[in-house]
PDB file of C-alpha atoms in Angstrom:
ATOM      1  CA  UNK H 142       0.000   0.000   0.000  1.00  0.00           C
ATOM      2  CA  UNK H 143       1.589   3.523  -1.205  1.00  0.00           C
ATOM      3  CA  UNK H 144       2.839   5.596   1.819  1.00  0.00           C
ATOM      4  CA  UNK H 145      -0.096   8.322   1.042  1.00  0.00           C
ATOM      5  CA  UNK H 146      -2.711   5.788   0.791  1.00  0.00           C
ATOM      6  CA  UNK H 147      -1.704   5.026   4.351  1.00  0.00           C
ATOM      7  CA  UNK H 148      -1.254   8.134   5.667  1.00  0.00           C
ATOM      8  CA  UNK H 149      -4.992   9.047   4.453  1.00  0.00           C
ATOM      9  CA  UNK H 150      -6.065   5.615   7.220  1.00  0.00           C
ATOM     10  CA  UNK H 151      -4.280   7.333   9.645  1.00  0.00           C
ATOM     11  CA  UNK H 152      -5.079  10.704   9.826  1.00  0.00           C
ATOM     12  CA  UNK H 153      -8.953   9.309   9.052  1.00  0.00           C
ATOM     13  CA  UNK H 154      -8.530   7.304  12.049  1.00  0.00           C
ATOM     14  CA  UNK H 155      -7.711  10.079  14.080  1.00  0.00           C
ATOM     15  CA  UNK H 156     -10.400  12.398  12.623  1.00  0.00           C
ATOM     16  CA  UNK H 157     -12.943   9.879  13.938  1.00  0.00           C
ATOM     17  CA  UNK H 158     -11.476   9.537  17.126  1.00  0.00           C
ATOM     18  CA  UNK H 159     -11.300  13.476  17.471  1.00  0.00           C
ATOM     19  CA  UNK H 160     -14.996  13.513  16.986  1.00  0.00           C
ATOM     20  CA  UNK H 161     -15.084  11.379  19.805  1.00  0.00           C
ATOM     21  CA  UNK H 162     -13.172  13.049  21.991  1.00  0.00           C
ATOM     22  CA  UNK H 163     -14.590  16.624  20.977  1.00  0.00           C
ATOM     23  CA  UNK H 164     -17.743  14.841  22.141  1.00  0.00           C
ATOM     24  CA  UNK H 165     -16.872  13.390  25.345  1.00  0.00           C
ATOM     25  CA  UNK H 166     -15.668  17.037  26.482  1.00  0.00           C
ATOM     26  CA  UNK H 167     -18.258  18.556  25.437  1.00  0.00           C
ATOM     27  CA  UNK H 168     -20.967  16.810  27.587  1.00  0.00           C
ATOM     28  CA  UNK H 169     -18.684  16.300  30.421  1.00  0.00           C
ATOM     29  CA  UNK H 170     -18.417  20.650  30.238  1.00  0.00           C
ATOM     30  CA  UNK H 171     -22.109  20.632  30.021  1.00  0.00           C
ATOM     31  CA  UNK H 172     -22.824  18.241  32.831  1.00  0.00           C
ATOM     32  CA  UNK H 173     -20.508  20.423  34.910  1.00  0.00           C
ATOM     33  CA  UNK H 174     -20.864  23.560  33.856  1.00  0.00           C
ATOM     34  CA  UNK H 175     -20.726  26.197  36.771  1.00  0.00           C
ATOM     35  CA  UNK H 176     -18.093  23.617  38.532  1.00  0.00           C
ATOM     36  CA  UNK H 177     -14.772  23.610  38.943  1.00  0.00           C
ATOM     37  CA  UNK H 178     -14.744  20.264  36.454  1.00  0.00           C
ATOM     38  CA  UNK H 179     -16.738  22.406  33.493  1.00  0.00           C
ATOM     39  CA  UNK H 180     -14.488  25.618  34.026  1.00  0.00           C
ATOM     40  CA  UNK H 181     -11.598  23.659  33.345  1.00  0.00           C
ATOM     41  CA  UNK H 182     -13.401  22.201  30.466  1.00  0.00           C
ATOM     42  CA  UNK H 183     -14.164  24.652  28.127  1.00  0.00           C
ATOM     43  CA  UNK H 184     -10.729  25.723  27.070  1.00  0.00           C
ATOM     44  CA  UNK H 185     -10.231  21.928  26.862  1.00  0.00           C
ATOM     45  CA  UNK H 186     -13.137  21.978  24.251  1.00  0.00           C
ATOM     46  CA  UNK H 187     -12.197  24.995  22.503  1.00  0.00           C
ATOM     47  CA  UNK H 188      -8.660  23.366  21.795  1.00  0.00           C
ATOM     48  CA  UNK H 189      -9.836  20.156  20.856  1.00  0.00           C
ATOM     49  CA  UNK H 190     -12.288  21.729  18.383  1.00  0.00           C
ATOM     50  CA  UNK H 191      -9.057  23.670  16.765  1.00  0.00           C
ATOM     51  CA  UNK H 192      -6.899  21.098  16.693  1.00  0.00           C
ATOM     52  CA  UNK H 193      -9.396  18.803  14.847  1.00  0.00           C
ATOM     53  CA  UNK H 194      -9.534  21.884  12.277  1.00  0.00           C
ATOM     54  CA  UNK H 195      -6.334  22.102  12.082  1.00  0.00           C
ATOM     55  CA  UNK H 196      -5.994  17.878  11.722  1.00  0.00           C
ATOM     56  CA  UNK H 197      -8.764  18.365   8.592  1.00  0.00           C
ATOM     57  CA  UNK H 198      -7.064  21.669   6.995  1.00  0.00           C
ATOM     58  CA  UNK H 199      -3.749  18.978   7.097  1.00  0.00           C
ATOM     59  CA  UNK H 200      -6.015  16.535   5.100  1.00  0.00           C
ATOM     60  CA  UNK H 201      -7.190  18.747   2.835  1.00  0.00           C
ATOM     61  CA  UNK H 202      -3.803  19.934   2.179  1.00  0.00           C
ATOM     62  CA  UNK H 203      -2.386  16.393   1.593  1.00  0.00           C
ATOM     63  CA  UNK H 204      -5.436  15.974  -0.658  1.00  0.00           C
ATOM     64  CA  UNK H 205      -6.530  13.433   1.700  1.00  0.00           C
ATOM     65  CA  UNK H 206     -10.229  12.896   1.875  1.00  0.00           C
ATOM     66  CA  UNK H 207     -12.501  13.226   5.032  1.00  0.00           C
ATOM     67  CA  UNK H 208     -14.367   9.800   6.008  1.00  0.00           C
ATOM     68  CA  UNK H 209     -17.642  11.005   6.898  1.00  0.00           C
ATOM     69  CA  UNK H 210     -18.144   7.279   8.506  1.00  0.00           C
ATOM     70  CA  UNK H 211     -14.981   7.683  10.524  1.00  0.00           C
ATOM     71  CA  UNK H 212     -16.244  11.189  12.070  1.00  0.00           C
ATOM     72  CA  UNK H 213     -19.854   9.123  12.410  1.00  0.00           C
ATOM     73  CA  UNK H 214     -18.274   6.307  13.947  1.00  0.00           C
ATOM     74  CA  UNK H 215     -16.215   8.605  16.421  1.00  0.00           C
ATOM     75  CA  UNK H 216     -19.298  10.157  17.677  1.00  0.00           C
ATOM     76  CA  UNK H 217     -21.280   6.988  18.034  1.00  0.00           C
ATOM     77  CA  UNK H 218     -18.410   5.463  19.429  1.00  0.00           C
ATOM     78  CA  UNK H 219     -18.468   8.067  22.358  1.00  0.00           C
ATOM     79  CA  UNK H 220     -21.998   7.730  22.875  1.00  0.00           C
ATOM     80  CA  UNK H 221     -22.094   4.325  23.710  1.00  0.00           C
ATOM     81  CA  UNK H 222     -19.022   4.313  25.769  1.00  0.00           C
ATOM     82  CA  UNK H 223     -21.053   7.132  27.890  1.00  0.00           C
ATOM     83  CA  UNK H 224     -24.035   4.533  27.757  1.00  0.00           C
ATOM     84  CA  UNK H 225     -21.778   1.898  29.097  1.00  0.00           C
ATOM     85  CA  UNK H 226     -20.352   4.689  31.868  1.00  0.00           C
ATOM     86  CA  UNK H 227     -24.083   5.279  33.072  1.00  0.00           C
ATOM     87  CA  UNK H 228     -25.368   1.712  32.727  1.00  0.00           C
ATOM     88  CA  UNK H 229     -22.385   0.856  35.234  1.00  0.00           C
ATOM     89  CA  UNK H 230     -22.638   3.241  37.765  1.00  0.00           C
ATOM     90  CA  UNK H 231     -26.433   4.579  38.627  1.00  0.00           C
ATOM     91  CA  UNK H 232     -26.521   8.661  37.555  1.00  0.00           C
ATOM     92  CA  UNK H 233     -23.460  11.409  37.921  1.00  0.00           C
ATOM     93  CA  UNK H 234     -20.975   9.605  40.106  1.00  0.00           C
ATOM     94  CA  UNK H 235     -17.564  10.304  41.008  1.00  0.00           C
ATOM     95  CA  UNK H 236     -16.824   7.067  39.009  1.00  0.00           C
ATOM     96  CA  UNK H 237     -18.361   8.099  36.443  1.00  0.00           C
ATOM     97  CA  UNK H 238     -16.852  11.492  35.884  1.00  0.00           C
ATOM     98  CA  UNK H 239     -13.424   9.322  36.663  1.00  0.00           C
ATOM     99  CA  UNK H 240     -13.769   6.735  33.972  1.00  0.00           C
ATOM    100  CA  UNK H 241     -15.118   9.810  31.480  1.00  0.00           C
ATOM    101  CA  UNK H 242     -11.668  12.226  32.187  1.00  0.00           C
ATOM    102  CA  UNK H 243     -10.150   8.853  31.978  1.00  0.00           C
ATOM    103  CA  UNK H 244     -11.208   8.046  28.340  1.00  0.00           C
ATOM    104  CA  UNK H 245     -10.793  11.558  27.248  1.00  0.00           C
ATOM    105  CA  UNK H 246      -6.951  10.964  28.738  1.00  0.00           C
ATOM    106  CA  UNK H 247      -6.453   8.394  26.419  1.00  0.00           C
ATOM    107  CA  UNK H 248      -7.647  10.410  23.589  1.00  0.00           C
ATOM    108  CA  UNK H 249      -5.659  13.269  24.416  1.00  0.00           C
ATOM    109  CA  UNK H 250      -2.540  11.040  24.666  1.00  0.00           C
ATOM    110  CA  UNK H 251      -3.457   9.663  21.243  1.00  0.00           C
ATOM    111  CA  UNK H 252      -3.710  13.133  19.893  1.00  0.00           C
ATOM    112  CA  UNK H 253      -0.344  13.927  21.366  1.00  0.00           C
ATOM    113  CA  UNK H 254       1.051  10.589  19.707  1.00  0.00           C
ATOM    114  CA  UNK H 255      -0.539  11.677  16.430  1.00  0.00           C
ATOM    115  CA  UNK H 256       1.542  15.134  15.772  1.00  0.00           C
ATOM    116  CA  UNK H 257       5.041  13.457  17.157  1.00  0.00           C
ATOM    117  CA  UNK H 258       4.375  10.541  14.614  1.00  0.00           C
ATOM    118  CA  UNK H 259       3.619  13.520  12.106  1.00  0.00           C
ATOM    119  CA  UNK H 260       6.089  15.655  13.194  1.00  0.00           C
ATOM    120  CA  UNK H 261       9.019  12.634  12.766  1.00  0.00           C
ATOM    121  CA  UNK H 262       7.375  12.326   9.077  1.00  0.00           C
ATOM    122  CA  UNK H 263       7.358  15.450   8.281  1.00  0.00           C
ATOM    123  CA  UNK H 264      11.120  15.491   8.526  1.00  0.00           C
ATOM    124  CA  UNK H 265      11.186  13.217   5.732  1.00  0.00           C
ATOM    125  CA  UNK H 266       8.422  14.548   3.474  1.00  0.00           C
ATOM    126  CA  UNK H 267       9.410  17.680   1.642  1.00  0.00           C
ATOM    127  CA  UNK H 268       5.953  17.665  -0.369  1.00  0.00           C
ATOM    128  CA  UNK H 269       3.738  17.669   2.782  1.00  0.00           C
ATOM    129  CA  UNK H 270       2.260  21.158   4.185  1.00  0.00           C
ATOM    130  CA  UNK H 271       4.679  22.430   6.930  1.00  0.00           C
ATOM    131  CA  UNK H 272       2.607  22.620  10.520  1.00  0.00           C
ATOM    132  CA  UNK H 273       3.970  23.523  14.086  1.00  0.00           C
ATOM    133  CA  UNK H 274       3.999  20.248  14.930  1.00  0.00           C
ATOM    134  CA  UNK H 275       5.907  21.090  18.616  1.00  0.00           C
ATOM    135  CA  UNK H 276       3.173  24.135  19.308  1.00  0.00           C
ATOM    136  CA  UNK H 277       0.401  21.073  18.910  1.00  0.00           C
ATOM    137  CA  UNK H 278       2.787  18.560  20.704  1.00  0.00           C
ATOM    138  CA  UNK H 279       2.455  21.611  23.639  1.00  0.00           C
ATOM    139  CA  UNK H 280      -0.636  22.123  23.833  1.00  0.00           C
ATOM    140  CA  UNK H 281      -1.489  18.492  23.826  1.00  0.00           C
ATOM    141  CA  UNK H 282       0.624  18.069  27.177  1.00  0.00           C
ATOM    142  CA  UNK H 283      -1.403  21.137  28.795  1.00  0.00           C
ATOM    143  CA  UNK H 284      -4.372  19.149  27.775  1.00  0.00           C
ATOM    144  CA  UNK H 285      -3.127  16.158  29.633  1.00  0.00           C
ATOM    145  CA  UNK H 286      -1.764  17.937  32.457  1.00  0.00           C
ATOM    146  CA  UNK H 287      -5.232  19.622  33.420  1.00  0.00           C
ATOM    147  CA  UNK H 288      -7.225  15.997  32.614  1.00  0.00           C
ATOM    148  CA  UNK H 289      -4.856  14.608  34.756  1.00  0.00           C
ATOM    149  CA  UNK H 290      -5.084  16.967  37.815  1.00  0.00           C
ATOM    150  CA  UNK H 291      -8.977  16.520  37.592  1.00  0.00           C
ATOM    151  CA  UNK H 292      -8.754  13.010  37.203  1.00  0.00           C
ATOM    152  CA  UNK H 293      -6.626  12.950  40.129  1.00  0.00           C
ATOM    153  CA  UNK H 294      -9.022  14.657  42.169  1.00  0.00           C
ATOM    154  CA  UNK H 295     -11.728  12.568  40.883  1.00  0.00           C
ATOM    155  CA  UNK H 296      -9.481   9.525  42.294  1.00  0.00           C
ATOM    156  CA  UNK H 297      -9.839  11.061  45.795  1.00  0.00           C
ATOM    157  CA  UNK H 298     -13.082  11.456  46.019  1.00  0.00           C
ATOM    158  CA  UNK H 299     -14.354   8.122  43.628  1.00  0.00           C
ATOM    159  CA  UNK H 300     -12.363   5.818  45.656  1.00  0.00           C
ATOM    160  CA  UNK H 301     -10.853   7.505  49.227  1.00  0.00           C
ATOM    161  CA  UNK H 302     -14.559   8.885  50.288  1.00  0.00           C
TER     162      UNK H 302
END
């Protein structure tokens, strides 16, 4: 399979799973909004929302096509994971909110793994769009470190109350 072919699965994959993750904090800000947890949210939402424009501006540069059932999937994806979250653990527990900043973690990370995998590329593709690659890298780690320190918190009051 040519190199672009597989760079298009890639960055599709990721597309999706920013859907996903746009979702996720997006109803975890709403559910908390006027909290501590949904103040530290919305720039979290914001970002995620401009990366994932700046992840389909990329595409469109390459000349790599959006998959409209990739962004789908994402969504539904997220959806049921929250459906899973609530059929686990009756209403808005501390769990809950735990094993939600948990799974948006993990998408963050991914996120993060995505521009240092494009980034090392990049370095090798003179034909590709150039992209501050270490600005995203940053902002990815803020990400993490502020879903970390509420996830932390979370942890303290999930499983030492």
């Amino acid at each position: 399979m040519p190199a672009n072919e597989q760079v298009g699965i890639y960055l599709n994959d990721h597309l999706g799973g920013s859907a996903a993750g746009r979702d996720l904090a997006e109803r975890i800000r709403k559910q908390h909004e006027g909290t501590a947890l949904g103040e530290a949210m919305a720039p979290i939402v914001r970002e995620i929302e401009e990366d994932q424009e700046t992840l389909s501006a990329f595409m469109r540069r390459l000349g790599v096509g959006e998959s409209k059932v990739k962004v789908v999937a994402g969504s539904t994806l997220q959806k049921l994971s929250s459906l899973v979250f609530e059929l686990g653990v009756e209403g808005d527990s501390p769990l809950n909110r735990f094993l939600e900043l948990e799974a948006l973690l993990l998408g963050v990370s991914g996120k993060r793994e995505l521009w240092l995998a494009l980034r090392e590329a990049a370095a090798h593709r003179p034909d590709w769009p150039e992209l501050d690659f270490g600005a995203l890298i940053e902002r990815a780690d803020k990400q993490l470190q502020e879903l970390e320190r509420q996830r932390l918190q979370l942890a303290v009051t999930a499983f030492a109350s």
